[in-house]
PDB file of C-alpha atoms and ligand atoms in Angstrom:
ATOM      1  CA  MET A   1     -12.018  93.776  18.531  1.00  0.00           C
ATOM      2  CA  LEU A   2     -11.649  91.426  21.656  1.00  0.00           C
ATOM      3  CA  THR A   3      -7.833  90.149  21.961  1.00  0.00           C
ATOM      4  CA  VAL A   4      -7.249  86.904  23.242  1.00  0.00           C
ATOM      5  CA  ALA A   5      -4.496  84.817  24.484  1.00  0.00           C
ATOM      6  CA  VAL A   6      -4.449  81.167  24.534  1.00  0.00           C
ATOM      7  CA  LEU A   7      -2.725  78.979  26.600  1.00  0.00           C
ATOM      8  CA  ILE A   8      -1.779  75.247  25.644  1.00  0.00           C
ATOM      9  CA  SER A   9       0.003  72.082  26.691  1.00  0.00           C
ATOM     10  CA  GLY A  10      -0.469  69.561  23.751  1.00  0.00           C
ATOM     11  CA  ALA A  11      -1.326  69.256  20.282  1.00  0.00           C
ATOM     12  CA  GLY A  12      -3.598  72.386  20.143  1.00  0.00           C
ATOM     13  CA  SER A  13      -6.186  70.816  18.236  1.00  0.00           C
ATOM     14  CA  ASN A  14      -9.039  73.370  19.668  1.00  0.00           C
ATOM     15  CA  LEU A  15      -6.319  76.298  19.369  1.00  0.00           C
ATOM     16  CA  ARG A  16      -6.033  75.465  15.737  1.00  0.00           C
ATOM     17  CA  ALA A  17     -10.215  75.739  15.253  1.00  0.00           C
ATOM     18  CA  LEU A  18      -9.946  78.903  17.327  1.00  0.00           C
ATOM     19  CA  LEU A  19      -7.230  80.397  15.074  1.00  0.00           C
ATOM     20  CA  GLU A  20      -9.348  79.570  11.864  1.00  0.00           C
ATOM     21  CA  ALA A  21     -12.413  81.009  13.282  1.00  0.00           C
ATOM     22  CA  ALA A  22     -10.584  84.190  14.256  1.00  0.00           C
ATOM     23  CA  ASN A  23      -9.031  84.349  10.909  1.00  0.00           C
ATOM     24  CA  GLU A  24     -12.673  84.987   9.401  1.00  0.00           C
ATOM     25  CA  PRO A  25     -13.142  88.731   8.748  1.00  0.00           C
ATOM     26  CA  ASP A  26     -16.624  88.923  10.667  1.00  0.00           C
ATOM     27  CA  TYR A  27     -15.231  86.952  13.777  1.00  0.00           C
ATOM     28  CA  PRO A  28     -15.010  89.494  16.482  1.00  0.00           C
ATOM     29  CA  ALA A  29     -11.923  88.399  18.310  1.00  0.00           C
ATOM     30  CA  ARG A  30      -8.438  88.205  17.333  1.00  0.00           C
ATOM     31  CA  ILE A  31      -5.859  85.892  18.962  1.00  0.00           C
ATOM     32  CA  VAL A  32      -2.743  88.030  19.976  1.00  0.00           C
ATOM     33  CA  VAL A  33      -0.653  85.128  21.425  1.00  0.00           C
ATOM     34  CA  VAL A  34      -0.363  81.669  21.904  1.00  0.00           C
ATOM     35  CA  GLY A  35       1.673  80.466  25.145  1.00  0.00           C
ATOM     36  CA  ALA A  36       2.623  77.093  26.708  1.00  0.00           C
ATOM     37  CA  ASP A  37       3.898  75.805  29.744  1.00  0.00           C
ATOM     38  CA  ARG A  38       6.542  73.472  27.557  1.00  0.00           C
ATOM     39  CA  GLU A  39       7.552  73.180  24.067  1.00  0.00           C
ATOM     40  CA  ALA A  40       3.926  72.249  23.134  1.00  0.00           C
ATOM     41  CA  ASP A  41       3.493  70.520  19.287  1.00  0.00           C
ATOM     42  CA  GLY A  42       0.508  72.956  19.174  1.00  0.00           C
ATOM     43  CA  LEU A  43       2.613  76.209  19.105  1.00  0.00           C
ATOM     44  CA  ALA A  44       3.372  75.002  15.454  1.00  0.00           C
ATOM     45  CA  HIS A  45      -0.378  76.260  14.792  1.00  0.00           C
ATOM     46  CA  ALA A  46       0.419  79.763  15.912  1.00  0.00           C
ATOM     47  CA  GLU A  47       3.638  79.730  13.757  1.00  0.00           C
ATOM     48  CA  ALA A  48       1.520  78.593  10.946  1.00  0.00           C
ATOM     49  CA  PHE A  49      -1.038  81.377  11.396  1.00  0.00           C
ATOM     50  CA  GLY A  50       1.961  84.178  11.972  1.00  0.00           C
ATOM     51  CA  ILE A  51       0.912  84.704  15.491  1.00  0.00           C
ATOM     52  CA  PRO A  52       3.273  85.303  18.056  1.00  0.00           C
ATOM     53  CA  TRP A  53       3.997  82.449  20.581  1.00  0.00           C
ATOM     54  CA  PHE A  54       6.005  81.781  23.803  1.00  0.00           C
ATOM     55  CA  PHE A  55       6.693  79.126  26.390  1.00  0.00           C
ATOM     56  CA  VAL A  56       7.400  79.470  29.957  1.00  0.00           C
ATOM     57  CA  PRO A  57       8.579  75.893  30.897  1.00  0.00           C
ATOM     58  CA  TYR A  58       7.186  74.974  34.052  1.00  0.00           C
ATOM     59  CA  ALA A  59       9.920  72.451  34.823  1.00  0.00           C
ATOM     60  CA  GLU A  60      12.455  75.356  35.099  1.00  0.00           C
ATOM     61  CA  TYR A  61      10.740  77.065  37.987  1.00  0.00           C
ATOM     62  CA  PRO A  62      11.247  76.073  41.556  1.00  0.00           C
ATOM     63  CA  ASP A  63       7.414  76.213  42.054  1.00  0.00           C
ATOM     64  CA  ARG A  64       3.908  77.124  40.757  1.00  0.00           C
ATOM     65  CA  GLU A  65       4.008  80.647  41.888  1.00  0.00           C
ATOM     66  CA  ALA A  66       7.438  81.476  40.271  1.00  0.00           C
ATOM     67  CA  TRP A  67       6.280  79.836  36.914  1.00  0.00           C
ATOM     68  CA  GLY A  68       2.808  81.905  37.255  1.00  0.00           C
ATOM     69  CA  GLU A  69       4.740  85.247  37.699  1.00  0.00           C
ATOM     70  CA  ALA A  70       6.908  84.498  34.572  1.00  0.00           C
ATOM     71  CA  LEU A  71       3.721  83.441  32.692  1.00  0.00           C
ATOM     72  CA  ARG A  72       2.121  86.674  34.016  1.00  0.00           C
ATOM     73  CA  ASP A  73       4.932  89.024  32.570  1.00  0.00           C
ATOM     74  CA  GLN A  74       4.832  87.361  29.085  1.00  0.00           C
ATOM     75  CA  LEU A  75       1.048  87.686  29.120  1.00  0.00           C
ATOM     76  CA  ALA A  76       1.353  91.291  30.083  1.00  0.00           C
ATOM     77  CA  VAL A  77       3.309  92.092  27.278  1.00  0.00           C
ATOM     78  CA  TRP A  78       0.278  91.390  24.814  1.00  0.00           C
ATOM     79  CA  GLN A  79      -2.342  92.904  27.617  1.00  0.00           C
ATOM     80  CA  PRO A  80      -5.154  90.378  25.992  1.00  0.00           C
ATOM     81  CA  ASP A  81      -8.822  91.258  27.038  1.00  0.00           C
ATOM     82  CA  LEU A  82      -9.180  87.147  27.401  1.00  0.00           C
ATOM     83  CA  ILE A  83      -7.408  84.113  28.033  1.00  0.00           C
ATOM     84  CA  VAL A  84      -8.338  81.008  26.823  1.00  0.00           C
ATOM     85  CA  LEU A  85      -6.997  77.736  28.288  1.00  0.00           C
ATOM     86  CA  SER A  86      -7.141  75.119  25.614  1.00  0.00           C
ATOM     87  CA  GLY A  87      -5.696  72.118  26.782  1.00  0.00           C
ATOM     88  CA  LEU A  88      -3.467  73.861  29.451  1.00  0.00           C
ATOM     89  CA  MET A  89      -2.675  71.069  32.143  1.00  0.00           C
ATOM     90  CA  ARG A  90      -1.620  73.284  34.930  1.00  0.00           C
ATOM     91  CA  LEU A  91      -3.830  75.423  37.687  1.00  0.00           C
ATOM     92  CA  LEU A  92      -3.025  78.772  37.215  1.00  0.00           C
ATOM     93  CA  PRO A  93      -1.522  80.415  40.636  1.00  0.00           C
ATOM     94  CA  ALA A  94      -2.859  83.694  42.050  1.00  0.00           C
ATOM     95  CA  SER A  95      -0.427  85.806  40.197  1.00  0.00           C
ATOM     96  CA  VAL A  96      -2.182  85.148  36.987  1.00  0.00           C
ATOM     97  CA  LEU A  97      -5.648  84.757  38.121  1.00  0.00           C
ATOM     98  CA  GLU A  98      -5.752  88.392  40.239  1.00  0.00           C
ATOM     99  CA  PRO A  99      -4.990  90.449  37.009  1.00  0.00           C
ATOM    100  CA  TRP A 100      -7.329  88.858  34.537  1.00  0.00           C
ATOM    101  CA  ALA A 101     -10.166  87.045  36.313  1.00  0.00           C
ATOM    102  CA  PRO A 102     -13.057  86.643  35.433  1.00  0.00           C
ATOM    103  CA  ARG A 103     -11.679  87.104  32.011  1.00  0.00           C
ATOM    104  CA  ILE A 104     -10.111  83.523  31.887  1.00  0.00           C
ATOM    105  CA  ILE A 105     -11.788  80.794  30.477  1.00  0.00           C
ATOM    106  CA  ASN A 106     -11.508  77.136  30.145  1.00  0.00           C
ATOM    107  CA  THR A 107     -12.318  74.121  27.767  1.00  0.00           C
ATOM    108  CA  HIS A 108     -13.083  70.773  29.515  1.00  0.00           C
ATOM    109  CA  PRO A 109     -13.904  67.310  27.856  1.00  0.00           C
ATOM    110  CA  ALA A 110     -16.759  66.520  30.304  1.00  0.00           C
ATOM    111  CA  TYR A 111     -19.899  67.705  31.509  1.00  0.00           C
ATOM    112  CA  LEU A 112     -18.973  69.648  34.629  1.00  0.00           C
ATOM    113  CA  PRO A 113     -19.226  69.303  37.643  1.00  0.00           C
ATOM    114  CA  GLU A 114     -18.811  65.670  36.646  1.00  0.00           C
ATOM    115  CA  PHE A 115     -15.156  64.471  35.963  1.00  0.00           C
ATOM    116  CA  PRO A 116     -13.235  67.370  36.794  1.00  0.00           C
ATOM    117  CA  GLY A 117      -9.298  67.616  36.455  1.00  0.00           C
ATOM    118  CA  ALA A 118      -6.678  66.248  34.261  1.00  0.00           C
ATOM    119  CA  HIS A 119      -8.345  63.038  33.036  1.00  0.00           C
ATOM    120  CA  GLY A 120     -11.971  63.848  32.213  1.00  0.00           C
ATOM    121  CA  VAL A 121     -12.288  61.506  29.484  1.00  0.00           C
ATOM    122  CA  ARG A 122     -10.332  58.584  31.237  1.00  0.00           C
ATOM    123  CA  ASP A 123     -12.349  59.350  34.506  1.00  0.00           C
ATOM    124  CA  ALA A 124     -16.019  59.136  32.671  1.00  0.00           C
ATOM    125  CA  ILE A 125     -14.968  55.600  30.737  1.00  0.00           C
ATOM    126  CA  ALA A 126     -13.746  54.399  34.118  1.00  0.00           C
ATOM    127  CA  ALA A 127     -16.931  55.406  35.822  1.00  0.00           C
ATOM    128  CA  GLY A 128     -19.167  53.283  33.188  1.00  0.00           C
ATOM    129  CA  THR A 129     -21.307  55.968  32.277  1.00  0.00           C
ATOM    130  CA  THR A 130     -23.393  56.361  29.220  1.00  0.00           C
ATOM    131  CA  GLN A 131     -23.243  59.864  28.632  1.00  0.00           C
ATOM    132  CA  THR A 132     -20.246  62.772  29.200  1.00  0.00           C
ATOM    133  CA  GLY A 133     -19.974  65.901  27.521  1.00  0.00           C
ATOM    134  CA  ALA A 134     -17.904  69.021  26.872  1.00  0.00           C
ATOM    135  CA  SER A 135     -17.897  72.460  28.957  1.00  0.00           C
ATOM    136  CA  VAL A 136     -16.602  75.842  28.786  1.00  0.00           C
ATOM    137  CA  ILE A 137     -16.122  77.579  32.131  1.00  0.00           C
ATOM    138  CA  VAL A 138     -14.879  80.426  33.727  1.00  0.00           C
ATOM    139  CA  VAL A 139     -11.534  79.808  35.461  1.00  0.00           C
ATOM    140  CA  ASP A 140     -11.141  80.090  39.260  1.00  0.00           C
ATOM    141  CA  ALA A 141      -9.098  79.257  41.998  1.00  0.00           C
ATOM    142  CA  GLY A 142     -10.530  75.478  42.067  1.00  0.00           C
ATOM    143  CA  VAL A 143      -9.993  72.924  39.881  1.00  0.00           C
ATOM    144  CA  ASP A 144     -12.759  73.274  37.272  1.00  0.00           C
ATOM    145  CA  THR A 145     -15.320  74.630  39.522  1.00  0.00           C
ATOM    146  CA  GLY A 146     -15.707  78.151  37.816  1.00  0.00           C
ATOM    147  CA  PRO A 147     -19.325  79.120  36.441  1.00  0.00           C
ATOM    148  CA  ILE A 148     -20.254  77.123  33.451  1.00  0.00           C
ATOM    149  CA  LEU A 149     -20.708  79.155  30.088  1.00  0.00           C
ATOM    150  CA  ALA A 150     -21.808  76.590  27.749  1.00  0.00           C
ATOM    151  CA  GLN A 151     -21.997  72.675  28.023  1.00  0.00           C
ATOM    152  CA  GLU A 152     -23.266  69.957  25.758  1.00  0.00           C
ATOM    153  CA  ARG A 153     -24.006  66.118  26.370  1.00  0.00           C
ATOM    154  CA  ILE A 154     -22.050  63.421  24.320  1.00  0.00           C
ATOM    155  CA  ALA A 155     -22.780  59.822  24.286  1.00  0.00           C
ATOM    156  CA  VAL A 156     -20.290  57.220  25.846  1.00  0.00           C
ATOM    157  CA  LEU A 157     -20.747  54.294  22.973  1.00  0.00           C
ATOM    158  CA  PRO A 158     -20.015  50.847  23.565  1.00  0.00           C
ATOM    159  CA  GLY A 159     -16.728  49.927  22.730  1.00  0.00           C
ATOM    160  CA  ASP A 160     -15.350  53.618  23.297  1.00  0.00           C
ATOM    161  CA  ASP A 161     -12.003  54.051  24.716  1.00  0.00           C
ATOM    162  CA  GLU A 162     -10.477  57.202  26.000  1.00  0.00           C
ATOM    163  CA  GLU A 163      -8.953  58.029  22.480  1.00  0.00           C
ATOM    164  CA  SER A 164     -12.327  57.413  20.722  1.00  0.00           C
ATOM    165  CA  LEU A 165     -14.481  59.093  23.138  1.00  0.00           C
ATOM    166  CA  HIS A 166     -11.908  62.369  23.070  1.00  0.00           C
ATOM    167  CA  GLU A 167     -12.149  62.576  19.608  1.00  0.00           C
ATOM    168  CA  ARG A 168     -15.799  62.568  19.575  1.00  0.00           C
ATOM    169  CA  ILE A 169     -16.021  65.363  22.509  1.00  0.00           C
ATOM    170  CA  LYS A 170     -13.421  67.430  20.613  1.00  0.00           C
ATOM    171  CA  PRO A 171     -15.488  68.881  18.004  1.00  0.00           C
ATOM    172  CA  VAL A 172     -18.064  69.888  20.285  1.00  0.00           C
ATOM    173  CA  GLU A 173     -15.468  71.832  22.568  1.00  0.00           C
ATOM    174  CA  ARG A 174     -14.574  73.562  19.341  1.00  0.00           C
ATOM    175  CA  ARG A 175     -17.950  74.587  18.506  1.00  0.00           C
ATOM    176  CA  LEU A 176     -19.023  75.601  22.043  1.00  0.00           C
ATOM    177  CA  LEU A 177     -15.336  77.526  22.693  1.00  0.00           C
ATOM    178  CA  ILE A 178     -15.700  79.500  19.165  1.00  0.00           C
ATOM    179  CA  ASP A 179     -19.145  80.321  20.180  1.00  0.00           C
ATOM    180  CA  VAL A 180     -18.700  81.350  23.981  1.00  0.00           C
ATOM    181  CA  VAL A 181     -15.492  83.774  22.595  1.00  0.00           C
ATOM    182  CA  ARG A 182     -17.775  85.183  20.021  1.00  0.00           C
ATOM    183  CA  ARG A 183     -20.582  85.964  22.462  1.00  0.00           C
ATOM    184  CA  ILE A 184     -18.041  87.432  25.036  1.00  0.00           C
ATOM    185  CA  ALA A 185     -16.488  89.645  21.994  1.00  0.00           C
ATOM    186  CA  THR A 186     -20.236  91.064  21.198  1.00  0.00           C
ATOM    187  CA  GLY A 187     -20.963  91.865  24.755  1.00  0.00           C
ATOM    188  CA  ASP A 188     -23.597  88.787  24.561  1.00  0.00           C
ATOM    189  CA  LEU A 189     -21.959  87.104  27.457  1.00  0.00           C
ATOM    190  CA  ASP A 190     -20.907  89.029  30.444  1.00  0.00           C
ATOM    191  CA  LEU A 191     -18.098  87.205  32.509  1.00  0.00           C
ATOM    192  CA  SER A 192     -18.717  89.367  35.551  1.00  0.00           C
ATOM    193  CA  SER A 193     -22.016  87.903  35.637  1.00  0.00           C
ATOM    194  CA  PRO A 194     -22.487  84.909  33.555  1.00  0.00           C
TER     195      PRO A 194
HETATM  196  C1  GAR B   1      -8.962  69.327  25.106  1.00  0.00           C
HETATM  197  O1  GAR B   1     -10.026  68.046  25.056  1.00  0.00           O
HETATM  198  C2  GAR B   1      -9.247  70.043  26.335  1.00  0.00           C
HETATM  199  O2  GAR B   1     -10.389  70.143  26.827  1.00  0.00           O
HETATM  200  C3  GAR B   1      -8.394  69.278  27.226  1.00  0.00           C
HETATM  201  O3  GAR B   1      -7.246  68.873  26.607  1.00  0.00           O
HETATM  202  C4  GAR B   1      -7.614  68.734  25.448  1.00  0.00           C
HETATM  203  C5  GAR B   1      -6.756  69.421  24.421  1.00  0.00           C
HETATM  204  O4  GAR B   1      -6.501  69.091  23.066  1.00  0.00           O
HETATM  205  N1  GAR B   1      -8.303  69.920  28.610  1.00  0.00           N
HETATM  206  C6  GAR B   1      -8.316  69.494  29.736  1.00  0.00           C
HETATM  207  O5  GAR B   1      -8.603  68.119  30.138  1.00  0.00           O
HETATM  208  C7  GAR B   1      -8.028  70.437  30.964  1.00  0.00           C
HETATM  209  N2  GAR B   1      -8.520  69.957  32.182  1.00  0.00           N
HETATM  210  P1  GAR B   1      -5.978  69.884  21.921  1.00  0.00           P
HETATM  211  O6  GAR B   1      -4.468  70.091  22.463  1.00  0.00           O
HETATM  212  O7  GAR B   1      -5.756  68.869  20.805  1.00  0.00           O
HETATM  213  O8  GAR B   1      -6.519  71.088  21.738  1.00  0.00           O
END
């Protein structure tokens, strides 16, 4: 059974979908802990599913490295096989990347390498593109630059705003994420040579 830590910053709707999937008896992965960089609303989903959770408040550390070391120490307690970034709006420092890479994956609300970064949906709208997408990638030291594990196109409709487009992207992200974690767990997908 693959053990998974999920890291969030916000509402955690994709986390909730993964918690629901992992609750199914035939799903080959289990979420062992949920962490956040702030007192995120989405931590309530972990609580509801009886999963341990923690937060390491970014604002309370002098820099990203110090925060990363505290996050690494929390994760080390649980020794997850895989770390899933599900709306974590922070770059992970080397202190977290080194022990786990390439076993860290991220969901992103755009068709990478298009529109990387913190505002993938807003940037797609601003660019006036007619299609964007959803991606699941391996995390490396760059901003959404790691190998792509799964992605799907989603149309930008006339009249879409950031919220309406994001709400259409999220269900696709959830499906891709649940499938990627399943494929990693079954050995169908090898993160060292994706
Ligand atoms: C998701 O769309 C995720 O891809 C995005 O934040 C959202 C989190 O939603 N992440 C990024 O943009 C990372 N660059 P949720 O908290 O409701 O799951």
